[in-house]
PDB file of C-alpha atoms in Angstrom:
ATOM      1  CA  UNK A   1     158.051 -83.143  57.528  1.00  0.00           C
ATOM      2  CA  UNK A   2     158.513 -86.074  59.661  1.00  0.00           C
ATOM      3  CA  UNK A   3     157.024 -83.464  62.871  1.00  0.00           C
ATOM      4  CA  UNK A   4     154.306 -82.832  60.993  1.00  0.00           C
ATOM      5  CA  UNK A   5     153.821 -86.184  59.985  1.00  0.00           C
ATOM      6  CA  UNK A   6     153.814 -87.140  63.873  1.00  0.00           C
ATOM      7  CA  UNK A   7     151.760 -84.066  65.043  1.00  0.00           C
ATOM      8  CA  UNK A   8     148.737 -85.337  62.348  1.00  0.00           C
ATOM      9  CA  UNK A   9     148.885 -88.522  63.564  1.00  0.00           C
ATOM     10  CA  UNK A  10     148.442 -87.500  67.390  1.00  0.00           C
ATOM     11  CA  UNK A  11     145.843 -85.253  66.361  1.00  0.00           C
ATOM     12  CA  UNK A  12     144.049 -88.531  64.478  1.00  0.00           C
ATOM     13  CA  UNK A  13     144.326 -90.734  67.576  1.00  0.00           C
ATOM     14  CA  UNK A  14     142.912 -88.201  70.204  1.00  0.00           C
ATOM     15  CA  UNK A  15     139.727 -87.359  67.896  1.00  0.00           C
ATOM     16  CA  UNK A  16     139.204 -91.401  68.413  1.00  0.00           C
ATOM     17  CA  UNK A  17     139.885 -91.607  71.726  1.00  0.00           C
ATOM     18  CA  UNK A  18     143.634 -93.706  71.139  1.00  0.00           C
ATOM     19  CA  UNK A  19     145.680 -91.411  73.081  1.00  0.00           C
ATOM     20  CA  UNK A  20     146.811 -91.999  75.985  1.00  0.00           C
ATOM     21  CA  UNK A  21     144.828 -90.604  78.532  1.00  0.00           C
ATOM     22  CA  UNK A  22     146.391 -88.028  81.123  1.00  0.00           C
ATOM     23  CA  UNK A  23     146.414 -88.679  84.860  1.00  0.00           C
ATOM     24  CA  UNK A  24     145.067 -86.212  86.583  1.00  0.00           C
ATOM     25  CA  UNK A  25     142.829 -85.412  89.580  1.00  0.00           C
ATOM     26  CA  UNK A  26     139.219 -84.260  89.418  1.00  0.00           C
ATOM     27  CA  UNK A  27     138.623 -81.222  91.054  1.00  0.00           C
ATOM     28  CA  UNK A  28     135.301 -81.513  92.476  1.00  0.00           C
ATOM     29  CA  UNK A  29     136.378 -84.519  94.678  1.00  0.00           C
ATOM     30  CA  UNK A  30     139.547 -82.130  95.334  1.00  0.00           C
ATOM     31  CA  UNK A  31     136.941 -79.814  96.836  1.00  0.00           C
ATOM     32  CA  UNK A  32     134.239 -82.832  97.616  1.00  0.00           C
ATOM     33  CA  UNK A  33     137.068 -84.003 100.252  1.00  0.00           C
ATOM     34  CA  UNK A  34     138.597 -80.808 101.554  1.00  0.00           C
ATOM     35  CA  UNK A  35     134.747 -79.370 102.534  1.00  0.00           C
ATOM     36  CA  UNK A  36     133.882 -82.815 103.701  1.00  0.00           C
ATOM     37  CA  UNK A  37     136.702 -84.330 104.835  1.00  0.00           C
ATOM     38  CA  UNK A  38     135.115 -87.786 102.662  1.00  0.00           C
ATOM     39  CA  UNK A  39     135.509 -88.855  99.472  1.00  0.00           C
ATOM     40  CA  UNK A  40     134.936 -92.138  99.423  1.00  0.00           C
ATOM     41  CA  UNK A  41     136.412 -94.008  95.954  1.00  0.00           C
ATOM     42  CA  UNK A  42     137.198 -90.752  94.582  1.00  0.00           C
ATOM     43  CA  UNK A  43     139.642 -89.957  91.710  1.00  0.00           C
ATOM     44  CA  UNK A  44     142.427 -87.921  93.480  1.00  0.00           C
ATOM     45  CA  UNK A  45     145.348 -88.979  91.146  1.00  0.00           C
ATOM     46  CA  UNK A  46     147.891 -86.294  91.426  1.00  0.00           C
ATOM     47  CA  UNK A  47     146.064 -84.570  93.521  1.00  0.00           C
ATOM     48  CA  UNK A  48     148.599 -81.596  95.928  1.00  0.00           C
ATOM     49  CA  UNK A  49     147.446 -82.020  99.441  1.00  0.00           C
ATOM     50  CA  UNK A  50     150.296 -80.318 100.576  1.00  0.00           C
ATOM     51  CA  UNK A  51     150.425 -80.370 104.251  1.00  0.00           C
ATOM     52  CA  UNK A  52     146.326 -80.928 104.162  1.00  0.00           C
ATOM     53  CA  UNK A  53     144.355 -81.505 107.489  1.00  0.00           C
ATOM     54  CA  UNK A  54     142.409 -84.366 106.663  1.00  0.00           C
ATOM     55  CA  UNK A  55     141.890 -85.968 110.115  1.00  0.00           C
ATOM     56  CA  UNK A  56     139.475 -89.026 110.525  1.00  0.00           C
ATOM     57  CA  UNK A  57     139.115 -88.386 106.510  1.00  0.00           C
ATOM     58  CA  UNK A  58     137.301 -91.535 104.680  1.00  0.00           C
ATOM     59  CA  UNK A  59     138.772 -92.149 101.934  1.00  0.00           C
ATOM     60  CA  UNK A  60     138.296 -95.390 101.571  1.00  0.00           C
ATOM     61  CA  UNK A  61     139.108 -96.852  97.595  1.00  0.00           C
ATOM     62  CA  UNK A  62     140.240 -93.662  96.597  1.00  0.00           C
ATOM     63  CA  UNK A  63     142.756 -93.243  93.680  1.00  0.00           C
ATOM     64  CA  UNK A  64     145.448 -91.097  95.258  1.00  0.00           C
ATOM     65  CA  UNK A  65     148.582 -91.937  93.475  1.00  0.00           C
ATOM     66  CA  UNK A  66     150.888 -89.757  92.659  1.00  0.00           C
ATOM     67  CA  UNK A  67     149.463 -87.292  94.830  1.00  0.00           C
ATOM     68  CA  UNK A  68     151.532 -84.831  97.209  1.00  0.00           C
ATOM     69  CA  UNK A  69     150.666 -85.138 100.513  1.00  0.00           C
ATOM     70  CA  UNK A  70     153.627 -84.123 102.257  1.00  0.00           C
ATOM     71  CA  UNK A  71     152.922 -83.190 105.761  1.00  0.00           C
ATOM     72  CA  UNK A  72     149.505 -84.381 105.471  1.00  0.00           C
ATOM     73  CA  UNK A  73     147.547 -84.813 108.998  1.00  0.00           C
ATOM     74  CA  UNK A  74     145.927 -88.300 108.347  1.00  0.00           C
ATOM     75  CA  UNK A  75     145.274 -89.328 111.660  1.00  0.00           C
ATOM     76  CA  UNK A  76     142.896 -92.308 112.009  1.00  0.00           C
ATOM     77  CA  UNK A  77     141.652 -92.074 108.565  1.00  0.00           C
ATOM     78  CA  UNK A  78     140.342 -94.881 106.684  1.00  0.00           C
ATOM     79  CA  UNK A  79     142.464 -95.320 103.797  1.00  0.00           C
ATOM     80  CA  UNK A  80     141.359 -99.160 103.524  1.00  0.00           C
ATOM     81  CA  UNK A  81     141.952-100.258  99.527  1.00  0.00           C
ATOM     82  CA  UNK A  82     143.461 -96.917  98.628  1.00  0.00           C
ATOM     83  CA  UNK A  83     145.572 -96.365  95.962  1.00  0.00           C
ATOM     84  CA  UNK A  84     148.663 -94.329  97.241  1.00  0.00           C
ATOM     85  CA  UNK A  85     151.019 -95.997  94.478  1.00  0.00           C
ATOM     86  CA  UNK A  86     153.395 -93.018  94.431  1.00  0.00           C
ATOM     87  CA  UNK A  87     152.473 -90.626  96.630  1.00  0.00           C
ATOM     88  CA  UNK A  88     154.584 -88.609  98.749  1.00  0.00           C
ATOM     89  CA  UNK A  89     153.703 -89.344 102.269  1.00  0.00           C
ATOM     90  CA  UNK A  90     156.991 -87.733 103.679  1.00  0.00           C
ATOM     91  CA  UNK A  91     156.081 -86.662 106.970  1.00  0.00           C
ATOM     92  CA  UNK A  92     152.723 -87.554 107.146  1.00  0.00           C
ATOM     93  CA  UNK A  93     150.895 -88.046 110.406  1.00  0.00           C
ATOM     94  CA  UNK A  94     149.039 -91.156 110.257  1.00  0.00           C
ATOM     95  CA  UNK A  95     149.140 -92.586 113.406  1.00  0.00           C
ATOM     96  CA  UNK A  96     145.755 -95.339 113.884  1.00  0.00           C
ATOM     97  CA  UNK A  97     145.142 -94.622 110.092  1.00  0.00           C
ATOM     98  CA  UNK A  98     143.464 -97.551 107.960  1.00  0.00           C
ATOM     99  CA  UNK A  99     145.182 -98.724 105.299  1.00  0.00           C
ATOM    100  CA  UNK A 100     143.696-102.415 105.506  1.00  0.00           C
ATOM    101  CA  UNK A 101     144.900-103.908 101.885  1.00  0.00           C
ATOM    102  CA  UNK A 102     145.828-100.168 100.770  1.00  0.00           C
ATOM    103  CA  UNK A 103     148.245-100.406  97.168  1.00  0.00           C
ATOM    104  CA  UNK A 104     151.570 -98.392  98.877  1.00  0.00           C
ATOM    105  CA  UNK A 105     153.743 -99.356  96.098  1.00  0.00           C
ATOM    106  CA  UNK A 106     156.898 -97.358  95.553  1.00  0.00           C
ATOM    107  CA  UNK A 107     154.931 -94.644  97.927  1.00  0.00           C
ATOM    108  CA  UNK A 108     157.640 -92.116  99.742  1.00  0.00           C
ATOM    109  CA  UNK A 109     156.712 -92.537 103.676  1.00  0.00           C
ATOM    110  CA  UNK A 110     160.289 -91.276 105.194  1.00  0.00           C
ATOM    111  CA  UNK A 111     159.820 -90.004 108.608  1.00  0.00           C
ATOM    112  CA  UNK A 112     155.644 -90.709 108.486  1.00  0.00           C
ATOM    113  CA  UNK A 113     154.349 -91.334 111.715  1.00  0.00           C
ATOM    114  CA  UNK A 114     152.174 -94.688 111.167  1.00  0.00           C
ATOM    115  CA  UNK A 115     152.058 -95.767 114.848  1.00  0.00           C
ATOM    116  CA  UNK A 116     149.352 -98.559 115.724  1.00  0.00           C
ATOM    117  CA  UNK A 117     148.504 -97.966 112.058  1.00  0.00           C
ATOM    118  CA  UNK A 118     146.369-100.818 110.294  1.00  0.00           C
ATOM    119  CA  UNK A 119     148.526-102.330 107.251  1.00  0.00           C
ATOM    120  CA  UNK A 120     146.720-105.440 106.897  1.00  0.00           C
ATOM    121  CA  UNK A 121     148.047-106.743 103.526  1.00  0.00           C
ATOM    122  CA  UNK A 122     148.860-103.392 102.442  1.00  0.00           C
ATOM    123  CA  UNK A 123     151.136-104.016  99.357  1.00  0.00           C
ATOM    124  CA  UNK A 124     154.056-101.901 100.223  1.00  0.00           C
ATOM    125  CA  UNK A 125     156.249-103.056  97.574  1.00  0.00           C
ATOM    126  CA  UNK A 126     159.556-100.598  97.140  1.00  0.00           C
ATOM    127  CA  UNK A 127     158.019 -98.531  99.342  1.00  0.00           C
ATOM    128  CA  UNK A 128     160.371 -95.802 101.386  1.00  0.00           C
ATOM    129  CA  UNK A 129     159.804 -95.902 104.844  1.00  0.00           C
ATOM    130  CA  UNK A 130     163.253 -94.075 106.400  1.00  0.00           C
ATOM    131  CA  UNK A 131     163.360 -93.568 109.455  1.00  0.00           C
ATOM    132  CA  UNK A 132     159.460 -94.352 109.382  1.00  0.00           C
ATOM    133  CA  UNK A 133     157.616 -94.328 113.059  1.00  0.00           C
ATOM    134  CA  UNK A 134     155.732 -97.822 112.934  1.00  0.00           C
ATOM    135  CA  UNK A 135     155.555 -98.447 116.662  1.00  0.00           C
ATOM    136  CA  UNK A 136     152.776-101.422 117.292  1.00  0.00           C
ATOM    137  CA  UNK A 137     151.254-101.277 114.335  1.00  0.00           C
ATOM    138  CA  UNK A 138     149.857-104.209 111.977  1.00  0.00           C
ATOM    139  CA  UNK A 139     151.585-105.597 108.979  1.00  0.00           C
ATOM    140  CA  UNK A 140     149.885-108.986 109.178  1.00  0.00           C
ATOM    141  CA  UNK A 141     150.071-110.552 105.643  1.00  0.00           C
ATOM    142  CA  UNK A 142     151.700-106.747 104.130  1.00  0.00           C
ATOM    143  CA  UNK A 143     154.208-107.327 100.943  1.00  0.00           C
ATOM    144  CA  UNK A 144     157.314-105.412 101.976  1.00  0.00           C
ATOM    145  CA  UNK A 145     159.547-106.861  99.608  1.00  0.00           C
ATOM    146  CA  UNK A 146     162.358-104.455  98.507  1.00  0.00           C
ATOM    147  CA  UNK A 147     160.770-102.263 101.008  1.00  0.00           C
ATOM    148  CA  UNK A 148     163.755 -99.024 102.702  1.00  0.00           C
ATOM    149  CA  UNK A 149     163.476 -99.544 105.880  1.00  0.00           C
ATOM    150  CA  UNK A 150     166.152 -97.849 107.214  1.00  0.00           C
ATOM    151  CA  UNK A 151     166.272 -96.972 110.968  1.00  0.00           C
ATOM    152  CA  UNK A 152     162.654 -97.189 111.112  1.00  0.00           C
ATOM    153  CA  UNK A 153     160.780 -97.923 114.007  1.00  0.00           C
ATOM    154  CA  UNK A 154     159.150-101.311 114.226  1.00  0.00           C
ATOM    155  CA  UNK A 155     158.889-101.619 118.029  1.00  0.00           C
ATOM    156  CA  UNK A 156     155.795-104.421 118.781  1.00  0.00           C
ATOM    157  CA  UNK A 157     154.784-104.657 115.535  1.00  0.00           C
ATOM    158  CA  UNK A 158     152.673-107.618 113.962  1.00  0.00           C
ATOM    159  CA  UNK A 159     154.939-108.907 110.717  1.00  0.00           C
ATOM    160  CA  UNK A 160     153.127-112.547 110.667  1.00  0.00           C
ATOM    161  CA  UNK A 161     153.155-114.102 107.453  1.00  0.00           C
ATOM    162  CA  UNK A 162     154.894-110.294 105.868  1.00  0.00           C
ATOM    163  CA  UNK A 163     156.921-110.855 102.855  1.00  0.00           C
ATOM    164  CA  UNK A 164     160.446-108.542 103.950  1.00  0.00           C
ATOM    165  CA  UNK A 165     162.389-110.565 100.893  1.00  0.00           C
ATOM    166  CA  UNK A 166     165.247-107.701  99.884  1.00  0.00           C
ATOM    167  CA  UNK A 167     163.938-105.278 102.302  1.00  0.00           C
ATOM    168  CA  UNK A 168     166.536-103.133 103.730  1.00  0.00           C
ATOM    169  CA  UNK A 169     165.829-103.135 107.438  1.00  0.00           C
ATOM    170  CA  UNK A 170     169.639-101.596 108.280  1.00  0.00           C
ATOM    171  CA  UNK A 171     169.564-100.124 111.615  1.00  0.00           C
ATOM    172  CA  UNK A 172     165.750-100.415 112.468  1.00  0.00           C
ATOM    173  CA  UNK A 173     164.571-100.924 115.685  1.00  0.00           C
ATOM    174  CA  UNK A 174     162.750-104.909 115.766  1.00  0.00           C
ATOM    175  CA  UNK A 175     162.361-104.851 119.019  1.00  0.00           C
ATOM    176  CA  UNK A 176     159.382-107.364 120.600  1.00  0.00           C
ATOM    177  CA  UNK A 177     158.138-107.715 116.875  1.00  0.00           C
ATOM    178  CA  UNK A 178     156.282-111.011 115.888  1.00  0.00           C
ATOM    179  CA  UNK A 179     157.879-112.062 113.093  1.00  0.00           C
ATOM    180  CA  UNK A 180     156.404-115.322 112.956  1.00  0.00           C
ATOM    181  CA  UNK A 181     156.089-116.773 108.936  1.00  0.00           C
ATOM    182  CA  UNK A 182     157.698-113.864 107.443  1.00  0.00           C
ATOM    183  CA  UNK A 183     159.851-113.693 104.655  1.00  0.00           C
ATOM    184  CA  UNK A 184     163.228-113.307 105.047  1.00  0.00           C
ATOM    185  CA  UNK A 185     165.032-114.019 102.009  1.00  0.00           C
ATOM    186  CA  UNK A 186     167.296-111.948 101.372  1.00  0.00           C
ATOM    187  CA  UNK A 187     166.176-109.409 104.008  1.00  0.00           C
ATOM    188  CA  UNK A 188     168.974-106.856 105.281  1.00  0.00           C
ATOM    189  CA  UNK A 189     169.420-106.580 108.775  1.00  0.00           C
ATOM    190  CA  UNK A 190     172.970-104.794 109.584  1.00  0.00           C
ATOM    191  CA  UNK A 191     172.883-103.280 113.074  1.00  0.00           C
ATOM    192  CA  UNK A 192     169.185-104.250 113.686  1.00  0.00           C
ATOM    193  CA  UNK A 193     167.613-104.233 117.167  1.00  0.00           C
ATOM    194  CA  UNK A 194     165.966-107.762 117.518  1.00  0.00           C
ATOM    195  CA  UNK A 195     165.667-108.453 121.120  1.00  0.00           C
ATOM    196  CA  UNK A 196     162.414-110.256 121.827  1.00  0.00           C
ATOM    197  CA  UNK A 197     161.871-111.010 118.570  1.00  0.00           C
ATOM    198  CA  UNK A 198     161.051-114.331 117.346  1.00  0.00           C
ATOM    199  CA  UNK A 199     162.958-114.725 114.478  1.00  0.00           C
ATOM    200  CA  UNK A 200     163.119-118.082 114.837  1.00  0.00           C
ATOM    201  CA  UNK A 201     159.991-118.703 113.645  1.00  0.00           C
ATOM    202  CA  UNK A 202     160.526-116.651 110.111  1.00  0.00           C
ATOM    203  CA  UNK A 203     161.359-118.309 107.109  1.00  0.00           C
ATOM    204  CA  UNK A 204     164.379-118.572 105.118  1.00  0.00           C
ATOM    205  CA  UNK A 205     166.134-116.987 107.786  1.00  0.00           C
ATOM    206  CA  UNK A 206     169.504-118.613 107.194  1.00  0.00           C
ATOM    207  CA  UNK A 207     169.118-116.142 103.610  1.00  0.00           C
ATOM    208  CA  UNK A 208     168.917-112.649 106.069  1.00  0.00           C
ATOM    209  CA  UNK A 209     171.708-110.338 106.465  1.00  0.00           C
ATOM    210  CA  UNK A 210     172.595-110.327 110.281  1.00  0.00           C
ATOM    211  CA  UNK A 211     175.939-108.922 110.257  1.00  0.00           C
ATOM    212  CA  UNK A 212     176.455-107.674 114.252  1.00  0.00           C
ATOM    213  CA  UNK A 213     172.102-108.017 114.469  1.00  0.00           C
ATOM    214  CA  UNK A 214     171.560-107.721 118.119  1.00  0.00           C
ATOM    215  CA  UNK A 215     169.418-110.906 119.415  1.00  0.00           C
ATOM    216  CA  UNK A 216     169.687-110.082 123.242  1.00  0.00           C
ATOM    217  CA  UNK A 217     166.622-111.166 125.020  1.00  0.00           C
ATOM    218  CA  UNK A 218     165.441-113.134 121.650  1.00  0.00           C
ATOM    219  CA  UNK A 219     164.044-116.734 121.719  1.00  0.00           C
ATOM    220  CA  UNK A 220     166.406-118.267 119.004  1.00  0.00           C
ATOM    221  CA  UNK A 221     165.112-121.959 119.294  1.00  0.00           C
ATOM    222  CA  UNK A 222     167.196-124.107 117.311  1.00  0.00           C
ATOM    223  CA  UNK A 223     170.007-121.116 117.696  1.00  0.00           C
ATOM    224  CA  UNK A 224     169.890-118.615 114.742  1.00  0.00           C
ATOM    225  CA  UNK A 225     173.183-117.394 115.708  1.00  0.00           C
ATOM    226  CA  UNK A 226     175.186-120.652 116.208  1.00  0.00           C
ATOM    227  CA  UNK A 227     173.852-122.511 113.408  1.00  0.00           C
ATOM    228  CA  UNK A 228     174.642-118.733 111.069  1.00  0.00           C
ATOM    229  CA  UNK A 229     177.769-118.398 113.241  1.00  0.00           C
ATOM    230  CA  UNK A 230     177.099-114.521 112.900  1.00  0.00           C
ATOM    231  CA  UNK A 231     181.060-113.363 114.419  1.00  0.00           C
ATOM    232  CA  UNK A 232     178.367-110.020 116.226  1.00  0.00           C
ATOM    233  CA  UNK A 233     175.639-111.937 116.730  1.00  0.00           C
ATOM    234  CA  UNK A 234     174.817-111.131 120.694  1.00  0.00           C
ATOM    235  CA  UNK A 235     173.239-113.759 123.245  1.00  0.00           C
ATOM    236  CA  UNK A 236     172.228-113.767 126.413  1.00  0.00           C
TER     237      UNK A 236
END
């Protein structure tokens, strides 16, 4: 009784419009962007681009979370204000992509290739980026808090004014990264390359994990590792 009850009252709220409404993609920007590699703004939500070839694709303010696009060649596309909330970007090649204020929250990025990438405050919030390939690329002003960054590499990479509070950053390679004004609070750092960094400069640095952190070659100013007193922290 109660079932049926349930099932009429469903029933009642879709014929108004109260349901809630399904995510999913529309097919004719599916096909829009896969003939014409653009599909600007378009509502891809869910959408499996499974290993797709969208090189130099503009996308640019398309809805794409949730969508699978595992393996997906991305090169140099403009993903500027995308939504990729979600998505599975394992393996992706986007090396000089776009993704200028892009919404990368909880988004699955392990092993992506995002070299010289543009993540101008791209909210990256949760996101996973294992072992992620970031080499020189732009995080100016990104939100990375609670971020994986796990043996990732963020080799010259511009972190000025980034928010990294609770990021795990265990392993990764820092090396020559500006890290001038970003958040550190709480910011894990076990094992992490920093050498010509300027971590000085960061806030709330005193707040970071730097258990056996490697600062050879870094400008500490004031001295992050005597005033810490770090027992692996490594000087020159």
């Amino acid at each position: 009784m109660k079932l049926k009850i349930l099932a009429t009252v469903t029933a009642s709220l879709a014929l108004f419009g109260l349901a809630a409404p399904v995510k999913a993609q529309n097919p004719d920007h599916v096909r829009q962007l896969l003939e014409a590699n653009e599909c600007e703004g378009c509502d891809l939500r869910n959408a499996d681009l499974f290993k797709a070839s969208l090189y130099r694709a503009n996308l640019r303010g398309a809805d794409l979370s949730g969508a699978n696009l595992y393996e997906a060649n991305l090169l140099e596309a403009d993903l500027s204000e995308a939504n990729l909330s979600n998505a599975n970007l394992v393996n992706a090649e986007m090396y000089g992509a776009d993704l200028d204020s892009a919404n990368l929250q909880n988004a699955d990025l392990s092993n992506a290739f995002l070299g010289r990438a543009n993540l101008t405050s791209a909210d990256l919030r949760g996101a996973k980026l294992f072992n992620a390939n970031l080499g020189e690329a732009f995080l100016l002003q990104a939100n990375l808090s609670n971020a994986d960054l796990r043996r990732s590499l963020l080799f010259r990479v511009n972190l000025n004014r980034a928010n990294l509070s609770g990021a795990d950053m265990s392993f990764a390679d820092i090396r020559d990264t500006n890290l001038q004004n970003a958040i550190l609070s709480n910011t894990r750092l076990p094992k992490a390359q920093l050498r010509g960094t300027n971590i000085d400069a960061a806030n709330n640095v005193r707040q970071a994990d730097l258990e056996r952190a490697n600062f050879r070659g870094t400008n500490l100013g004031p001295g992050v590792c005597v005033i810490t007193n770090f027992p692996y922290c490594v000087l020159n």
